[in-house]
Amino acid sequence: MTLEDTGAFVAPDQLPATVTAGDEWWRTAVIYQVYPRSFADSTGDGVGDLVGITGKLPALVELGVDAVWLSPFFRSPQKDAGYDVSDYRDVDPLFGTLEQFDTLLGTAHEFGLRVIVDIVPNHTSDQHAWFQEALAAPEGSPERDRYMFRDGRGPNGDLPPNNWESVFGGSMWERLTKPDGTPGQWYLHIFDRSQPDLNWENLWVREQFHDILRFWLDRGVDGFRVDVAHGMIKQAGLPDYTPPVEAASMGGSATDLSPGIENSVVHPDPPYWGQDGVHEIWRGWHAVLAEYEGDRVLCAEAWVDPLSKVALWVRPDEMSQAFNFAYMFTDWKAPALRRVIDESLEAFGGVGAPATWVLSNHDVIRHASRLALGADAPPQGAGIGPGSTVKPDRALGLRRARAATSIMLALPGSAYLYQGEELGLPEDIELPDAARQDPTWFRTGGEKYGRDGCRVPIPWEADAPAYGFNATGASWLPQPSDWDGYARDAQEGIVGSTLELYRSALRSRRELNLGGGSVLWLNGYGSSVVAFRNGELTVIANLGPVPVELPVGRVVLASEQIVGGVLPTDTTVWIAPN
Ligand code: GLC
């Protein structure tokens, strides 16, 4: 079969939108998420740190990524693994010092790697000086107005101000106790009670964050991943809200984001997600970044749907890119994948932003496990553990993960990788209850396992203590005893290993400028196949049970071994002209 036989050539007016030309580095970048607690630990205390990360940067250069996104390392009581910040302008001693951050940044830049830091503006830690000042100040004071304090309902104010439920479980409201021991006002926390929501209608709060951005931009960071960029503004009057279906915990309707978009039903956003008022905030942040030389990036974590709504976050005067969670949660089915790719290119391209692609991060079940679960995958945030009824098949999950990544890295736009996925790491589903740390686990009384299973320190060396995460063997979450085969040194130079697959994909992506290209669908392979051209490259992924005959050409990348010119199930191949 030739490419022509497949009906490859589609009239130009039928082409999906392409990535708008622009030469900012982030339009095509592959951005690698480092979760500092679990990447590399130089002190041996069991928690990763900045010196550890700096020492491992050469491994990321060899992998072939363009930028590193660091999850929070700021001062924090670590109630939500650092997403509870008590000082946005300092490094938590757990991770090191500001000087060590400067060294990390300088070293990364010498290696040609950009660095993005993670700003958490929706809420602070309850230990932040602003919240402590608010607690000490009287009701109705300017200090209290920085947060969302309200009187309770009912005769004595004993009932929370509304019925909203925290993402981590339980009420979204916590009641204060006054110094004389009597109950006081309530404060809003979308997440843990140690994470009070800021009042973003307050201009003082807005100015503070502009200065926090400048603090990091002055140090030379290349941009920010913005946590909960769909939160911040709440609907006026804070009306009661009952989700129409079991909502995906971070937002978006359950049917749309989990387990896939195939049968999507889009429900209106709850009164605390995706409100119109957030966009004025992002225009302000855009203006702050514009004060600086060079291309700095703002990446939105905005769990809203449909994708045409996510695109509002990346209009030309707002943020640069937004995570594509609809893509992340798309079923492993060819029609659904084709549809979400089209929708992504159209939605993001329509506002001049690059599409983004992502399969794993620190909040979701690793895709090497998730893709084996199909419709049995639990909703986002719920996690999976020893008592779960579903158990992902490791071999199937890894095979699909390799095929999925091989699709993703051929798509135009920017791609996000999560540390460990280049090793094919599965979710750790055997973590003992006593080791769990995610507030979701505690706030739901163990009903939801939460996200610890994707956060376990990653393996570097098969035969070293803590698999080379550190020299002592300590690990803040215990590592499984059978991860030696996933260790980086066990995969380096091994043909067919997941690490070598990622390296090779990233090398070819760069050489063939796949990030800057476009998608031209190839028809004729049947409904279980995702096939497209990006420039000269043909990408074919077989998601069905029947082997697919391959066109003539040079195999540039194959997620599994190809024998006899046919593409087996759950396999992706990249083919260049001979
Ligand atoms: C974001 C983070 C998540 C965190 C939450 C609250 O969703 O990715 O890890 O728990 O925000 O800050």
PDB file of N, CA and C in Angstrom, residues 538-576:
ATOM      1  N   THR A 538       5.080  10.311   8.353  1.00  0.00           N
ATOM      2  CA  THR A 538       3.785   9.639   8.475  1.00  0.00           C
ATOM      3  C   THR A 538       3.742   8.929   9.835  1.00  0.00           C
ATOM      4  N   VAL A 539       2.680   9.160  10.553  1.00  0.00           N
ATOM      5  CA  VAL A 539       2.509   8.550  11.874  1.00  0.00           C
ATOM      6  C   VAL A 539       1.299   7.624  11.800  1.00  0.00           C
ATOM      7  N   ILE A 540       1.485   6.373  12.189  1.00  0.00           N
ATOM      8  CA  ILE A 540       0.361   5.432  12.173  1.00  0.00           C
ATOM      9  C   ILE A 540       0.316   4.719  13.527  1.00  0.00           C
ATOM     10  N   ALA A 541      -0.826   4.783  14.163  1.00  0.00           N
ATOM     11  CA  ALA A 541      -1.003   4.098  15.451  1.00  0.00           C
ATOM     12  C   ALA A 541      -2.163   3.121  15.310  1.00  0.00           C
ATOM     13  N   ASN A 542      -1.895   1.875  15.616  1.00  0.00           N
ATOM     14  CA  ASN A 542      -2.932   0.845  15.529  1.00  0.00           C
ATOM     15  C   ASN A 542      -3.499   0.571  16.916  1.00  0.00           C
ATOM     16  N   LEU A 543      -4.724   1.009  17.150  1.00  0.00           N
ATOM     17  CA  LEU A 543      -5.347   0.795  18.457  1.00  0.00           C
ATOM     18  C   LEU A 543      -6.284  -0.405  18.440  1.00  0.00           C
ATOM     19  N   GLY A 544      -6.408  -1.038  17.283  1.00  0.00           N
ATOM     20  CA  GLY A 544      -7.332  -2.162  17.171  1.00  0.00           C
ATOM     21  C   GLY A 544      -6.598  -3.500  17.218  1.00  0.00           C
ATOM     22  N   PRO A 545      -7.358  -4.600  17.203  1.00  0.00           N
ATOM     23  CA  PRO A 545      -6.758  -5.932  17.340  1.00  0.00           C
ATOM     24  C   PRO A 545      -6.121  -6.470  16.056  1.00  0.00           C
ATOM     25  N   VAL A 546      -6.506  -5.908  14.916  1.00  0.00           N
ATOM     26  CA  VAL A 546      -6.061  -6.484  13.636  1.00  0.00           C
ATOM     27  C   VAL A 546      -4.782  -5.790  13.162  1.00  0.00           C
ATOM     28  N   PRO A 547      -3.733  -6.554  12.824  1.00  0.00           N
ATOM     29  CA  PRO A 547      -2.500  -5.923  12.337  1.00  0.00           C
ATOM     30  C   PRO A 547      -2.764  -5.097  11.084  1.00  0.00           C
ATOM     31  N   VAL A 548      -2.020  -4.025  10.924  1.00  0.00           N
ATOM     32  CA  VAL A 548      -2.233  -3.089   9.814  1.00  0.00           C
ATOM     33  C   VAL A 548      -1.009  -3.115   8.909  1.00  0.00           C
ATOM     34  N   GLU A 549      -1.266  -3.208   7.611  1.00  0.00           N
ATOM     35  CA  GLU A 549      -0.164  -3.227   6.651  1.00  0.00           C
ATOM     36  C   GLU A 549       0.454  -1.827   6.579  1.00  0.00           C
ATOM     37  N   LEU A 550       1.776  -1.779   6.618  1.00  0.00           N
ATOM     38  CA  LEU A 550       2.454  -0.478   6.632  1.00  0.00           C
ATOM     39  C   LEU A 550       2.794  -0.022   5.226  1.00  0.00           C
ATOM     40  N   PRO A 551       2.774   1.295   4.981  1.00  0.00           N
ATOM     41  CA  PRO A 551       3.197   1.796   3.682  1.00  0.00           C
ATOM     42  C   PRO A 551       4.720   1.686   3.546  1.00  0.00           C
ATOM     43  N   VAL A 552       5.182   1.837   2.333  1.00  0.00           N
ATOM     44  CA  VAL A 552       6.627   1.791   2.071  1.00  0.00           C
ATOM     45  C   VAL A 552       7.270   3.017   2.708  1.00  0.00           C
ATOM     46  N   GLY A 553       8.445   2.862   3.240  1.00  0.00           N
ATOM     47  CA  GLY A 553       9.148   4.004   3.816  1.00  0.00           C
ATOM     48  C   GLY A 553      10.163   3.544   4.841  1.00  0.00           C
ATOM     49  N   ARG A 554      10.849   4.533   5.412  1.00  0.00           N
ATOM     50  CA  ARG A 554      11.896   4.239   6.397  1.00  0.00           C
ATOM     51  C   ARG A 554      11.307   4.423   7.792  1.00  0.00           C
ATOM     52  N   VAL A 555      11.402   3.376   8.610  1.00  0.00           N
ATOM     53  CA  VAL A 555      10.863   3.467   9.975  1.00  0.00           C
ATOM     54  C   VAL A 555      11.810   4.310  10.826  1.00  0.00           C
ATOM     55  N   VAL A 556      11.296   5.433  11.295  1.00  0.00           N
ATOM     56  CA  VAL A 556      12.094   6.348  12.114  1.00  0.00           C
ATOM     57  C   VAL A 556      11.951   6.001  13.591  1.00  0.00           C
ATOM     58  N   LEU A 557      10.761   5.551  13.948  1.00  0.00           N
ATOM     59  CA  LEU A 557      10.474   5.238  15.353  1.00  0.00           C
ATOM     60  C   LEU A 557       9.381   4.179  15.380  1.00  0.00           C
ATOM     61  N   ALA A 558       9.508   3.228  16.294  1.00  0.00           N
ATOM     62  CA  ALA A 558       8.434   2.243  16.448  1.00  0.00           C
ATOM     63  C   ALA A 558       8.288   1.971  17.940  1.00  0.00           C
ATOM     64  N   SER A 559       7.054   2.028  18.434  1.00  0.00           N
ATOM     65  CA  SER A 559       6.880   1.855  19.874  1.00  0.00           C
ATOM     66  C   SER A 559       7.017   0.388  20.284  1.00  0.00           C
ATOM     67  N   GLU A 560       6.909  -0.519  19.308  1.00  0.00           N
ATOM     68  CA  GLU A 560       7.230  -1.944  19.539  1.00  0.00           C
ATOM     69  C   GLU A 560       7.975  -2.421  18.300  1.00  0.00           C
ATOM     70  N   GLN A 561       8.559  -3.579  18.421  1.00  0.00           N
ATOM     71  CA  GLN A 561       9.282  -4.098  17.259  1.00  0.00           C
ATOM     72  C   GLN A 561       8.316  -4.391  16.097  1.00  0.00           C
ATOM     73  N   ILE A 562       8.715  -3.988  14.907  1.00  0.00           N
ATOM     74  CA  ILE A 562       7.884  -4.211  13.719  1.00  0.00           C
ATOM     75  C   ILE A 562       8.466  -5.400  12.957  1.00  0.00           C
ATOM     76  N   VAL A 563       7.645  -6.397  12.695  1.00  0.00           N
ATOM     77  CA  VAL A 563       8.117  -7.573  11.955  1.00  0.00           C
ATOM     78  C   VAL A 563       7.213  -7.769  10.729  1.00  0.00           C
ATOM     79  N   GLY A 564       7.834  -7.958   9.585  1.00  0.00           N
ATOM     80  CA  GLY A 564       7.078  -8.322   8.383  1.00  0.00           C
ATOM     81  C   GLY A 564       6.211  -7.219   7.803  1.00  0.00           C
ATOM     82  N   GLY A 565       6.570  -5.961   8.068  1.00  0.00           N
ATOM     83  CA  GLY A 565       5.861  -4.852   7.424  1.00  0.00           C
ATOM     84  C   GLY A 565       4.442  -4.637   7.908  1.00  0.00           C
ATOM     85  N   VAL A 566       4.086  -5.236   9.053  1.00  0.00           N
ATOM     86  CA  VAL A 566       2.747  -4.973   9.588  1.00  0.00           C
ATOM     87  C   VAL A 566       2.852  -4.384  10.994  1.00  0.00           C
ATOM     88  N   LEU A 567       1.861  -3.556  11.282  1.00  0.00           N
ATOM     89  CA  LEU A 567       1.834  -2.853  12.572  1.00  0.00           C
ATOM     90  C   LEU A 567       0.913  -3.604  13.525  1.00  0.00           C
ATOM     91  N   PRO A 568       1.484  -4.155  14.617  1.00  0.00           N
ATOM     92  CA  PRO A 568       0.631  -4.916  15.537  1.00  0.00           C
ATOM     93  C   PRO A 568      -0.246  -3.995  16.385  1.00  0.00           C
ATOM     94  N   THR A 569      -1.091  -4.623  17.188  1.00  0.00           N
ATOM     95  CA  THR A 569      -2.000  -3.850  18.042  1.00  0.00           C
ATOM     96  C   THR A 569      -1.238  -2.981  19.048  1.00  0.00           C
ATOM     97  N   ASP A 570      -1.851  -1.857  19.423  1.00  0.00           N
ATOM     98  CA  ASP A 570      -1.293  -0.944  20.424  1.00  0.00           C
ATOM     99  C   ASP A 570       0.147  -0.553  20.109  1.00  0.00           C
ATOM    100  N   THR A 571       0.377  -0.218  18.875  1.00  0.00           N
ATOM    101  CA  THR A 571       1.730   0.158  18.438  1.00  0.00           C
ATOM    102  C   THR A 571       1.637   1.379  17.534  1.00  0.00           C
ATOM    103  N   THR A 572       2.632   2.253  17.675  1.00  0.00           N
ATOM    104  CA  THR A 572       2.719   3.444  16.820  1.00  0.00           C
ATOM    105  C   THR A 572       4.036   3.415  16.074  1.00  0.00           C
ATOM    106  N   VAL A 573       3.985   3.835  14.823  1.00  0.00           N
ATOM    107  CA  VAL A 573       5.208   3.878  14.029  1.00  0.00           C
ATOM    108  C   VAL A 573       5.322   5.234  13.352  1.00  0.00           C
ATOM    109  N   TRP A 574       6.565   5.712  13.204  1.00  0.00           N
ATOM    110  CA  TRP A 574       6.832   6.927  12.436  1.00  0.00           C
ATOM    111  C   TRP A 574       7.576   6.495  11.175  1.00  0.00           C
ATOM    112  N   ILE A 575       7.084   6.919  10.028  1.00  0.00           N
ATOM    113  CA  ILE A 575       7.693   6.505   8.764  1.00  0.00           C
ATOM    114  C   ILE A 575       8.062   7.739   7.942  1.00  0.00           C
ATOM    115  N   ALA A 576       9.320   7.783   7.499  1.00  0.00           N
ATOM    116  CA  ALA A 576       9.770   8.868   6.627  1.00  0.00           C
ATOM    117  C   ALA A 576       9.910   8.324   5.215  1.00  0.00           C
TER     118      ALA A 576
END
